[in-house]
Amino acid sequence: MNGAAWGLLRLASPQLPIGGYSYSQGLEMAVEQGLVATAEQAAAWLEDQLLLNLARFEAPLLLAHCEAAAREDWPALAELAERHRASRETRELQLESRQMGYSLGQLLDGLPELDAPARALLARTPESGLALTWALAARAWQIPPREALSAWFWGWLENQLAVLMKTLPLGQQAAQRLTSALLPSLDQAARIATDRAPEDWGSLPFGLVLASMGHERQYSRLFRS
């Protein structure tokens, strides 16, 4: 196994200490409101998020971050990072990106793999979002951009399944069955994101935004807002 493969496993690992499992991205509120109450409804929610939201905007934007970092286009990367920061629709989603980006940035700053240009960009971007630091991690660990995107998709799905196991009567075997059912959608979302031109980036995730806004004020919750 080459170094990039080890790096890919490292980036996708739930042990990466960036706090991903602290957030539900509105899913906890969707469960609270009864929008997601069964495995079938959970599958529909996650598939919609993948194909109608992430694949159309956030994923191609993340891929562009990784491609800019790979070719050392630092001005383009900084511009993309600003676009990503401005695209967070709710306070909760903005804080999630900022906190996870900060944690990953702190991790990278203490590792020898981060080269001087990437370290300098990180130093002059005090509120680095997750997309920026994810791209820098992919560069540091020699992960090709499309594989870094796949790792991000996988981490997102694992996180959402962890939320469901904590908020629904959904056991580990049911979560694995849900994973099997969603793998084709995961693959489709990655293809859509890869083929989508910048002028076509965009999504209108009203359900996600409303769930996230509601979660910010949810009285009793397991996940951060």
PDB file of C-alpha atoms in Angstrom:
ATOM      1  CA  MET A   1       0.000   0.000   0.000  1.00  0.00           C
ATOM      2  CA  ASN A   2       1.401   3.416  -0.956  1.00  0.00           C
ATOM      3  CA  GLY A   3       1.587   6.532   1.187  1.00  0.00           C
ATOM      4  CA  ALA A   4      -1.464   8.139  -0.425  1.00  0.00           C
ATOM      5  CA  ALA A   5      -3.598   5.107   0.482  1.00  0.00           C
ATOM      6  CA  TRP A   6      -2.522   5.319   4.118  1.00  0.00           C
ATOM      7  CA  GLY A   7      -3.254   9.034   4.045  1.00  0.00           C
ATOM      8  CA  LEU A   8      -6.723   8.400   2.622  1.00  0.00           C
ATOM      9  CA  LEU A   9      -7.552   5.990   5.441  1.00  0.00           C
ATOM     10  CA  ARG A  10      -6.225   8.528   7.928  1.00  0.00           C
ATOM     11  CA  LEU A  11      -8.325  11.357   6.523  1.00  0.00           C
ATOM     12  CA  ALA A  12     -11.511   9.246   6.422  1.00  0.00           C
ATOM     13  CA  SER A  13     -10.992   7.753   9.873  1.00  0.00           C
ATOM     14  CA  PRO A  14     -13.508   8.593  12.618  1.00  0.00           C
ATOM     15  CA  GLN A  15     -10.471   8.877  14.877  1.00  0.00           C
ATOM     16  CA  LEU A  16      -9.395  12.074  13.124  1.00  0.00           C
ATOM     17  CA  PRO A  17      -9.671  14.508  16.051  1.00  0.00           C
ATOM     18  CA  ILE A  18     -11.745  17.280  14.485  1.00  0.00           C
ATOM     19  CA  GLY A  19     -15.055  16.867  16.298  1.00  0.00           C
ATOM     20  CA  GLY A  20     -17.172  15.641  13.399  1.00  0.00           C
ATOM     21  CA  TYR A  21     -19.332  13.499  15.628  1.00  0.00           C
ATOM     22  CA  SER A  22     -20.323  16.497  17.739  1.00  0.00           C
ATOM     23  CA  TYR A  23     -22.719  17.758  15.073  1.00  0.00           C
ATOM     24  CA  SER A  24     -25.875  16.363  13.460  1.00  0.00           C
ATOM     25  CA  GLN A  25     -26.340  18.889  10.597  1.00  0.00           C
ATOM     26  CA  GLY A  26     -30.010  19.295  11.440  1.00  0.00           C
ATOM     27  CA  LEU A  27     -30.741  15.555  11.508  1.00  0.00           C
ATOM     28  CA  GLU A  28     -31.374  15.512  15.261  1.00  0.00           C
ATOM     29  CA  MET A  29     -34.081  18.150  14.799  1.00  0.00           C
ATOM     30  CA  ALA A  30     -35.585  16.214  11.891  1.00  0.00           C
ATOM     31  CA  VAL A  31     -35.884  13.220  14.213  1.00  0.00           C
ATOM     32  CA  GLU A  32     -37.365  15.404  16.956  1.00  0.00           C
ATOM     33  CA  GLN A  33     -40.007  16.738  14.549  1.00  0.00           C
ATOM     34  CA  GLY A  34     -40.923  13.265  13.327  1.00  0.00           C
ATOM     35  CA  LEU A  35     -39.659  13.872   9.803  1.00  0.00           C
ATOM     36  CA  VAL A  36     -37.230  10.977  10.233  1.00  0.00           C
ATOM     37  CA  ALA A  37     -38.736   8.223  12.370  1.00  0.00           C
ATOM     38  CA  THR A  38     -37.922   5.000  10.493  1.00  0.00           C
ATOM     39  CA  ALA A  39     -35.014   3.497   8.588  1.00  0.00           C
ATOM     40  CA  GLU A  40     -36.892   4.125   5.333  1.00  0.00           C
ATOM     41  CA  GLN A  41     -37.399   7.816   6.149  1.00  0.00           C
ATOM     42  CA  ALA A  42     -33.755   8.048   7.200  1.00  0.00           C
ATOM     43  CA  ALA A  43     -32.682   6.604   3.846  1.00  0.00           C
ATOM     44  CA  ALA A  44     -34.844   9.140   1.995  1.00  0.00           C
ATOM     45  CA  TRP A  45     -33.454  12.048   4.071  1.00  0.00           C
ATOM     46  CA  LEU A  46     -29.847  11.019   3.514  1.00  0.00           C
ATOM     47  CA  GLU A  47     -30.318  10.305  -0.190  1.00  0.00           C
ATOM     48  CA  ASP A  48     -31.937  13.710  -0.687  1.00  0.00           C
ATOM     49  CA  GLN A  49     -29.068  15.395   1.143  1.00  0.00           C
ATOM     50  CA  LEU A  50     -26.534  13.565  -1.005  1.00  0.00           C
ATOM     51  CA  LEU A  51     -28.099  14.080  -4.425  1.00  0.00           C
ATOM     52  CA  LEU A  52     -30.040  17.337  -4.072  1.00  0.00           C
ATOM     53  CA  ASN A  53     -27.696  19.246  -1.774  1.00  0.00           C
ATOM     54  CA  LEU A  54     -24.142  18.030  -1.277  1.00  0.00           C
ATOM     55  CA  ALA A  55     -23.525  16.801  -4.830  1.00  0.00           C
ATOM     56  CA  ARG A  56     -24.731  20.085  -6.342  1.00  0.00           C
ATOM     57  CA  PHE A  57     -22.749  22.595  -4.322  1.00  0.00           C
ATOM     58  CA  GLU A  58     -20.744  21.668  -1.252  1.00  0.00           C
ATOM     59  CA  ALA A  59     -19.019  18.632  -2.756  1.00  0.00           C
ATOM     60  CA  PRO A  60     -17.900  20.280  -6.033  1.00  0.00           C
ATOM     61  CA  LEU A  61     -16.751  23.281  -4.004  1.00  0.00           C
ATOM     62  CA  LEU A  62     -14.715  21.001  -1.734  1.00  0.00           C
ATOM     63  CA  LEU A  63     -13.246  19.236  -4.763  1.00  0.00           C
ATOM     64  CA  ALA A  64     -12.211  22.603  -6.188  1.00  0.00           C
ATOM     65  CA  HIS A  65     -10.433  23.357  -2.887  1.00  0.00           C
ATOM     66  CA  CYS A  66      -8.507  20.084  -3.150  1.00  0.00           C
ATOM     67  CA  GLU A  67      -7.587  20.680  -6.787  1.00  0.00           C
ATOM     68  CA  ALA A  68      -6.355  24.218  -6.063  1.00  0.00           C
ATOM     69  CA  ALA A  69      -4.229  22.966  -3.171  1.00  0.00           C
ATOM     70  CA  ALA A  70      -2.795  20.150  -5.308  1.00  0.00           C
ATOM     71  CA  ARG A  71      -1.672  22.571  -8.022  1.00  0.00           C
ATOM     72  CA  GLU A  72      -0.442  25.135  -5.451  1.00  0.00           C
ATOM     73  CA  ASP A  73      -2.848  27.844  -6.605  1.00  0.00           C
ATOM     74  CA  TRP A  74      -2.958  29.675  -3.289  1.00  0.00           C
ATOM     75  CA  PRO A  75      -4.960  32.755  -4.448  1.00  0.00           C
ATOM     76  CA  ALA A  76      -7.658  30.493  -5.916  1.00  0.00           C
ATOM     77  CA  LEU A  77      -7.713  28.408  -2.755  1.00  0.00           C
ATOM     78  CA  ALA A  78      -8.136  31.496  -0.572  1.00  0.00           C
ATOM     79  CA  GLU A  79     -10.992  32.713  -2.788  1.00  0.00           C
ATOM     80  CA  LEU A  80     -12.709  29.330  -2.637  1.00  0.00           C
ATOM     81  CA  ALA A  81     -12.353  29.280   1.144  1.00  0.00           C
ATOM     82  CA  GLU A  82     -14.073  32.660   1.361  1.00  0.00           C
ATOM     83  CA  ARG A  83     -16.872  31.399  -0.866  1.00  0.00           C
ATOM     84  CA  HIS A  84     -17.297  28.357   1.344  1.00  0.00           C
ATOM     85  CA  ARG A  85     -17.430  30.506   4.487  1.00  0.00           C
ATOM     86  CA  ALA A  86     -20.085  32.751   2.960  1.00  0.00           C
ATOM     87  CA  SER A  87     -22.191  29.772   1.900  1.00  0.00           C
ATOM     88  CA  ARG A  88     -22.977  28.529   5.427  1.00  0.00           C
ATOM     89  CA  GLU A  89     -26.726  29.087   5.645  1.00  0.00           C
ATOM     90  CA  THR A  90     -27.128  29.004   9.432  1.00  0.00           C
ATOM     91  CA  ARG A  91     -25.128  29.970  12.473  1.00  0.00           C
ATOM     92  CA  GLU A  92     -24.901  26.318  13.450  1.00  0.00           C
ATOM     93  CA  LEU A  93     -23.453  25.250  10.095  1.00  0.00           C
ATOM     94  CA  GLN A  94     -21.005  28.139  10.144  1.00  0.00           C
ATOM     95  CA  LEU A  95     -19.779  27.283  13.641  1.00  0.00           C
ATOM     96  CA  GLU A  96     -19.461  23.623  12.686  1.00  0.00           C
ATOM     97  CA  SER A  97     -17.241  24.395   9.699  1.00  0.00           C
ATOM     98  CA  ARG A  98     -15.166  26.883  11.679  1.00  0.00           C
ATOM     99  CA  GLN A  99     -14.663  24.599  14.686  1.00  0.00           C
ATOM    100  CA  MET A 100     -13.811  21.525  12.637  1.00  0.00           C
ATOM    101  CA  GLY A 101     -11.581  23.572  10.351  1.00  0.00           C
ATOM    102  CA  TYR A 102      -9.767  25.027  13.357  1.00  0.00           C
ATOM    103  CA  SER A 103      -9.258  21.568  14.873  1.00  0.00           C
ATOM    104  CA  LEU A 104      -7.911  20.111  11.644  1.00  0.00           C
ATOM    105  CA  GLY A 105      -5.716  23.177  11.148  1.00  0.00           C
ATOM    106  CA  GLN A 106      -4.248  22.776  14.629  1.00  0.00           C
ATOM    107  CA  LEU A 107      -3.546  19.128  13.878  1.00  0.00           C
ATOM    108  CA  LEU A 108      -1.834  19.919  10.572  1.00  0.00           C
ATOM    109  CA  ASP A 109       0.212  22.737  12.078  1.00  0.00           C
ATOM    110  CA  GLY A 110       1.811  20.253  14.454  1.00  0.00           C
ATOM    111  CA  LEU A 111       2.686  17.716  11.756  1.00  0.00           C
ATOM    112  CA  PRO A 112       5.851  17.663   9.644  1.00  0.00           C
ATOM    113  CA  GLU A 113       3.971  16.770   6.421  1.00  0.00           C
ATOM    114  CA  LEU A 114       2.557  20.281   5.992  1.00  0.00           C
ATOM    115  CA  ASP A 115       4.874  22.193   3.651  1.00  0.00           C
ATOM    116  CA  ALA A 116       5.848  25.849   4.005  1.00  0.00           C
ATOM    117  CA  PRO A 117       3.402  27.390   1.468  1.00  0.00           C
ATOM    118  CA  ALA A 118       0.442  25.537   2.948  1.00  0.00           C
ATOM    119  CA  ARG A 119       1.578  26.434   6.460  1.00  0.00           C
ATOM    120  CA  ALA A 120       1.798  30.090   5.479  1.00  0.00           C
ATOM    121  CA  LEU A 121      -1.751  30.057   4.052  1.00  0.00           C
ATOM    122  CA  LEU A 122      -3.044  28.444   7.219  1.00  0.00           C
ATOM    123  CA  ALA A 123      -1.274  31.061   9.345  1.00  0.00           C
ATOM    124  CA  ARG A 124      -2.863  33.978   7.490  1.00  0.00           C
ATOM    125  CA  THR A 125      -6.344  32.440   7.562  1.00  0.00           C
ATOM    126  CA  PRO A 126      -7.281  32.558  11.254  1.00  0.00           C
ATOM    127  CA  GLU A 127     -10.845  31.280  10.731  1.00  0.00           C
ATOM    128  CA  SER A 128     -10.125  28.420   8.353  1.00  0.00           C
ATOM    129  CA  GLY A 129     -13.196  26.431   7.391  1.00  0.00           C
ATOM    130  CA  LEU A 130     -13.254  22.682   7.055  1.00  0.00           C
ATOM    131  CA  ALA A 131     -13.065  22.726   3.239  1.00  0.00           C
ATOM    132  CA  LEU A 132      -9.783  24.657   3.294  1.00  0.00           C
ATOM    133  CA  THR A 133      -8.095  22.524   5.926  1.00  0.00           C
ATOM    134  CA  TRP A 134      -9.423  19.320   4.333  1.00  0.00           C
ATOM    135  CA  ALA A 135      -7.732  20.345   1.086  1.00  0.00           C
ATOM    136  CA  LEU A 136      -4.492  21.124   2.914  1.00  0.00           C
ATOM    137  CA  ALA A 137      -4.636  17.746   4.666  1.00  0.00           C
ATOM    138  CA  ALA A 138      -5.141  15.997   1.321  1.00  0.00           C
ATOM    139  CA  ARG A 139      -2.132  17.854  -0.065  1.00  0.00           C
ATOM    140  CA  ALA A 140       0.004  17.089   2.987  1.00  0.00           C
ATOM    141  CA  TRP A 141      -0.835  13.378   2.848  1.00  0.00           C
ATOM    142  CA  GLN A 142      -0.548  13.173  -0.961  1.00  0.00           C
ATOM    143  CA  ILE A 143      -4.184  12.211  -1.511  1.00  0.00           C
ATOM    144  CA  PRO A 144      -5.535  12.907  -5.026  1.00  0.00           C
ATOM    145  CA  PRO A 145      -8.419  15.410  -5.030  1.00  0.00           C
ATOM    146  CA  ARG A 146     -11.133  12.969  -6.110  1.00  0.00           C
ATOM    147  CA  GLU A 147     -10.113  10.492  -3.431  1.00  0.00           C
ATOM    148  CA  ALA A 148     -10.132  13.278  -0.847  1.00  0.00           C
ATOM    149  CA  LEU A 149     -13.697  14.038  -1.949  1.00  0.00           C
ATOM    150  CA  SER A 150     -14.632  10.378  -1.483  1.00  0.00           C
ATOM    151  CA  ALA A 151     -13.168  10.435   2.027  1.00  0.00           C
ATOM    152  CA  TRP A 152     -15.261  13.510   2.823  1.00  0.00           C
ATOM    153  CA  PHE A 153     -18.449  11.854   1.532  1.00  0.00           C
ATOM    154  CA  TRP A 154     -17.715   8.730   3.573  1.00  0.00           C
ATOM    155  CA  GLY A 155     -17.078  10.746   6.737  1.00  0.00           C
ATOM    156  CA  TRP A 156     -20.347  12.613   6.204  1.00  0.00           C
ATOM    157  CA  LEU A 157     -22.307   9.379   5.834  1.00  0.00           C
ATOM    158  CA  GLU A 158     -20.707   7.743   8.866  1.00  0.00           C
ATOM    159  CA  ASN A 159     -21.469  10.806  10.945  1.00  0.00           C
ATOM    160  CA  GLN A 160     -25.112  10.861   9.879  1.00  0.00           C
ATOM    161  CA  LEU A 161     -25.484   7.160  10.660  1.00  0.00           C
ATOM    162  CA  ALA A 162     -23.965   7.747  14.098  1.00  0.00           C
ATOM    163  CA  VAL A 163     -26.586  10.452  14.688  1.00  0.00           C
ATOM    164  CA  LEU A 164     -29.367   8.046  13.727  1.00  0.00           C
ATOM    165  CA  MET A 165     -28.061   5.322  16.038  1.00  0.00           C
ATOM    166  CA  LYS A 166     -28.178   7.774  18.934  1.00  0.00           C
ATOM    167  CA  THR A 167     -31.543   9.359  18.165  1.00  0.00           C
ATOM    168  CA  LEU A 168     -33.588   6.517  16.632  1.00  0.00           C
ATOM    169  CA  PRO A 169     -34.047   2.887  17.612  1.00  0.00           C
ATOM    170  CA  LEU A 170     -31.496   2.052  14.910  1.00  0.00           C
ATOM    171  CA  GLY A 171     -28.907  -0.591  15.761  1.00  0.00           C
ATOM    172  CA  GLN A 172     -25.547  -1.219  14.182  1.00  0.00           C
ATOM    173  CA  GLN A 173     -26.813  -3.936  11.849  1.00  0.00           C
ATOM    174  CA  ALA A 174     -29.627  -1.682  10.643  1.00  0.00           C
ATOM    175  CA  ALA A 175     -27.076   1.081  10.091  1.00  0.00           C
ATOM    176  CA  GLN A 176     -24.973  -1.287   7.973  1.00  0.00           C
ATOM    177  CA  ARG A 177     -28.030  -2.221   5.913  1.00  0.00           C
ATOM    178  CA  LEU A 178     -28.677   1.484   5.437  1.00  0.00           C
ATOM    179  CA  THR A 179     -25.070   1.927   4.317  1.00  0.00           C
ATOM    180  CA  SER A 180     -25.491  -0.807   1.709  1.00  0.00           C
ATOM    181  CA  ALA A 181     -28.680   0.818   0.442  1.00  0.00           C
ATOM    182  CA  LEU A 182     -27.008   4.233   0.169  1.00  0.00           C
ATOM    183  CA  LEU A 183     -23.723   3.217  -1.480  1.00  0.00           C
ATOM    184  CA  PRO A 184     -25.109   3.673  -5.021  1.00  0.00           C
ATOM    185  CA  SER A 185     -26.319   7.171  -4.083  1.00  0.00           C
ATOM    186  CA  LEU A 186     -22.936   7.930  -2.545  1.00  0.00           C
ATOM    187  CA  ASP A 187     -21.238   6.910  -5.776  1.00  0.00           C
ATOM    188  CA  GLN A 188     -23.731   8.901  -7.841  1.00  0.00           C
ATOM    189  CA  ALA A 189     -23.215  11.998  -5.694  1.00  0.00           C
ATOM    190  CA  ALA A 190     -19.444  11.768  -6.183  1.00  0.00           C
ATOM    191  CA  ARG A 191     -19.890  11.533  -9.976  1.00  0.00           C
ATOM    192  CA  ILE A 192     -22.273  14.495 -10.048  1.00  0.00           C
ATOM    193  CA  ALA A 193     -19.895  16.598  -7.963  1.00  0.00           C
ATOM    194  CA  THR A 194     -16.933  15.700 -10.170  1.00  0.00           C
ATOM    195  CA  ASP A 195     -18.726  16.554 -13.415  1.00  0.00           C
ATOM    196  CA  ARG A 196     -20.483  19.731 -12.245  1.00  0.00           C
ATOM    197  CA  ALA A 197     -19.165  22.959 -13.787  1.00  0.00           C
ATOM    198  CA  PRO A 198     -18.618  25.950 -11.460  1.00  0.00           C
ATOM    199  CA  GLU A 199     -21.367  27.952 -13.157  1.00  0.00           C
ATOM    200  CA  ASP A 200     -23.798  25.175 -12.181  1.00  0.00           C
ATOM    201  CA  TRP A 201     -22.854  25.013  -8.511  1.00  0.00           C
ATOM    202  CA  GLY A 202     -25.780  25.674  -6.231  1.00  0.00           C
ATOM    203  CA  SER A 203     -28.539  24.103  -4.164  1.00  0.00           C
ATOM    204  CA  LEU A 204     -31.570  25.227  -2.143  1.00  0.00           C
ATOM    205  CA  PRO A 205     -31.642  22.943   0.916  1.00  0.00           C
ATOM    206  CA  PHE A 206     -34.676  24.501   2.612  1.00  0.00           C
ATOM    207  CA  GLY A 207     -35.413  21.426   4.737  1.00  0.00           C
ATOM    208  CA  LEU A 208     -31.831  21.220   5.975  1.00  0.00           C
ATOM    209  CA  VAL A 209     -31.712  24.941   6.756  1.00  0.00           C
ATOM    210  CA  LEU A 210     -34.983  24.861   8.686  1.00  0.00           C
ATOM    211  CA  ALA A 211     -33.882  21.789  10.625  1.00  0.00           C
ATOM    212  CA  SER A 212     -30.543  23.416  11.437  1.00  0.00           C
ATOM    213  CA  MET A 213     -32.188  26.654  12.552  1.00  0.00           C
ATOM    214  CA  GLY A 214     -34.600  24.695  14.721  1.00  0.00           C
ATOM    215  CA  HIS A 215     -31.757  22.691  16.208  1.00  0.00           C
ATOM    216  CA  GLU A 216     -30.054  25.884  17.343  1.00  0.00           C
ATOM    217  CA  ARG A 217     -33.012  26.388  19.721  1.00  0.00           C
ATOM    218  CA  GLN A 218     -33.859  22.754  20.473  1.00  0.00           C
ATOM    219  CA  TYR A 219     -34.340  22.462  24.229  1.00  0.00           C
ATOM    220  CA  SER A 220     -32.881  19.003  24.769  1.00  0.00           C
ATOM    221  CA  ARG A 221     -30.229  17.789  22.330  1.00  0.00           C
ATOM    222  CA  LEU A 222     -27.275  15.456  22.103  1.00  0.00           C
ATOM    223  CA  PHE A 223     -25.365  17.339  19.426  1.00  0.00           C
ATOM    224  CA  ARG A 224     -23.771  20.761  19.319  1.00  0.00           C
ATOM    225  CA  SER A 225     -25.294  23.852  17.795  1.00  0.00           C
TER     226      SER A 225
END
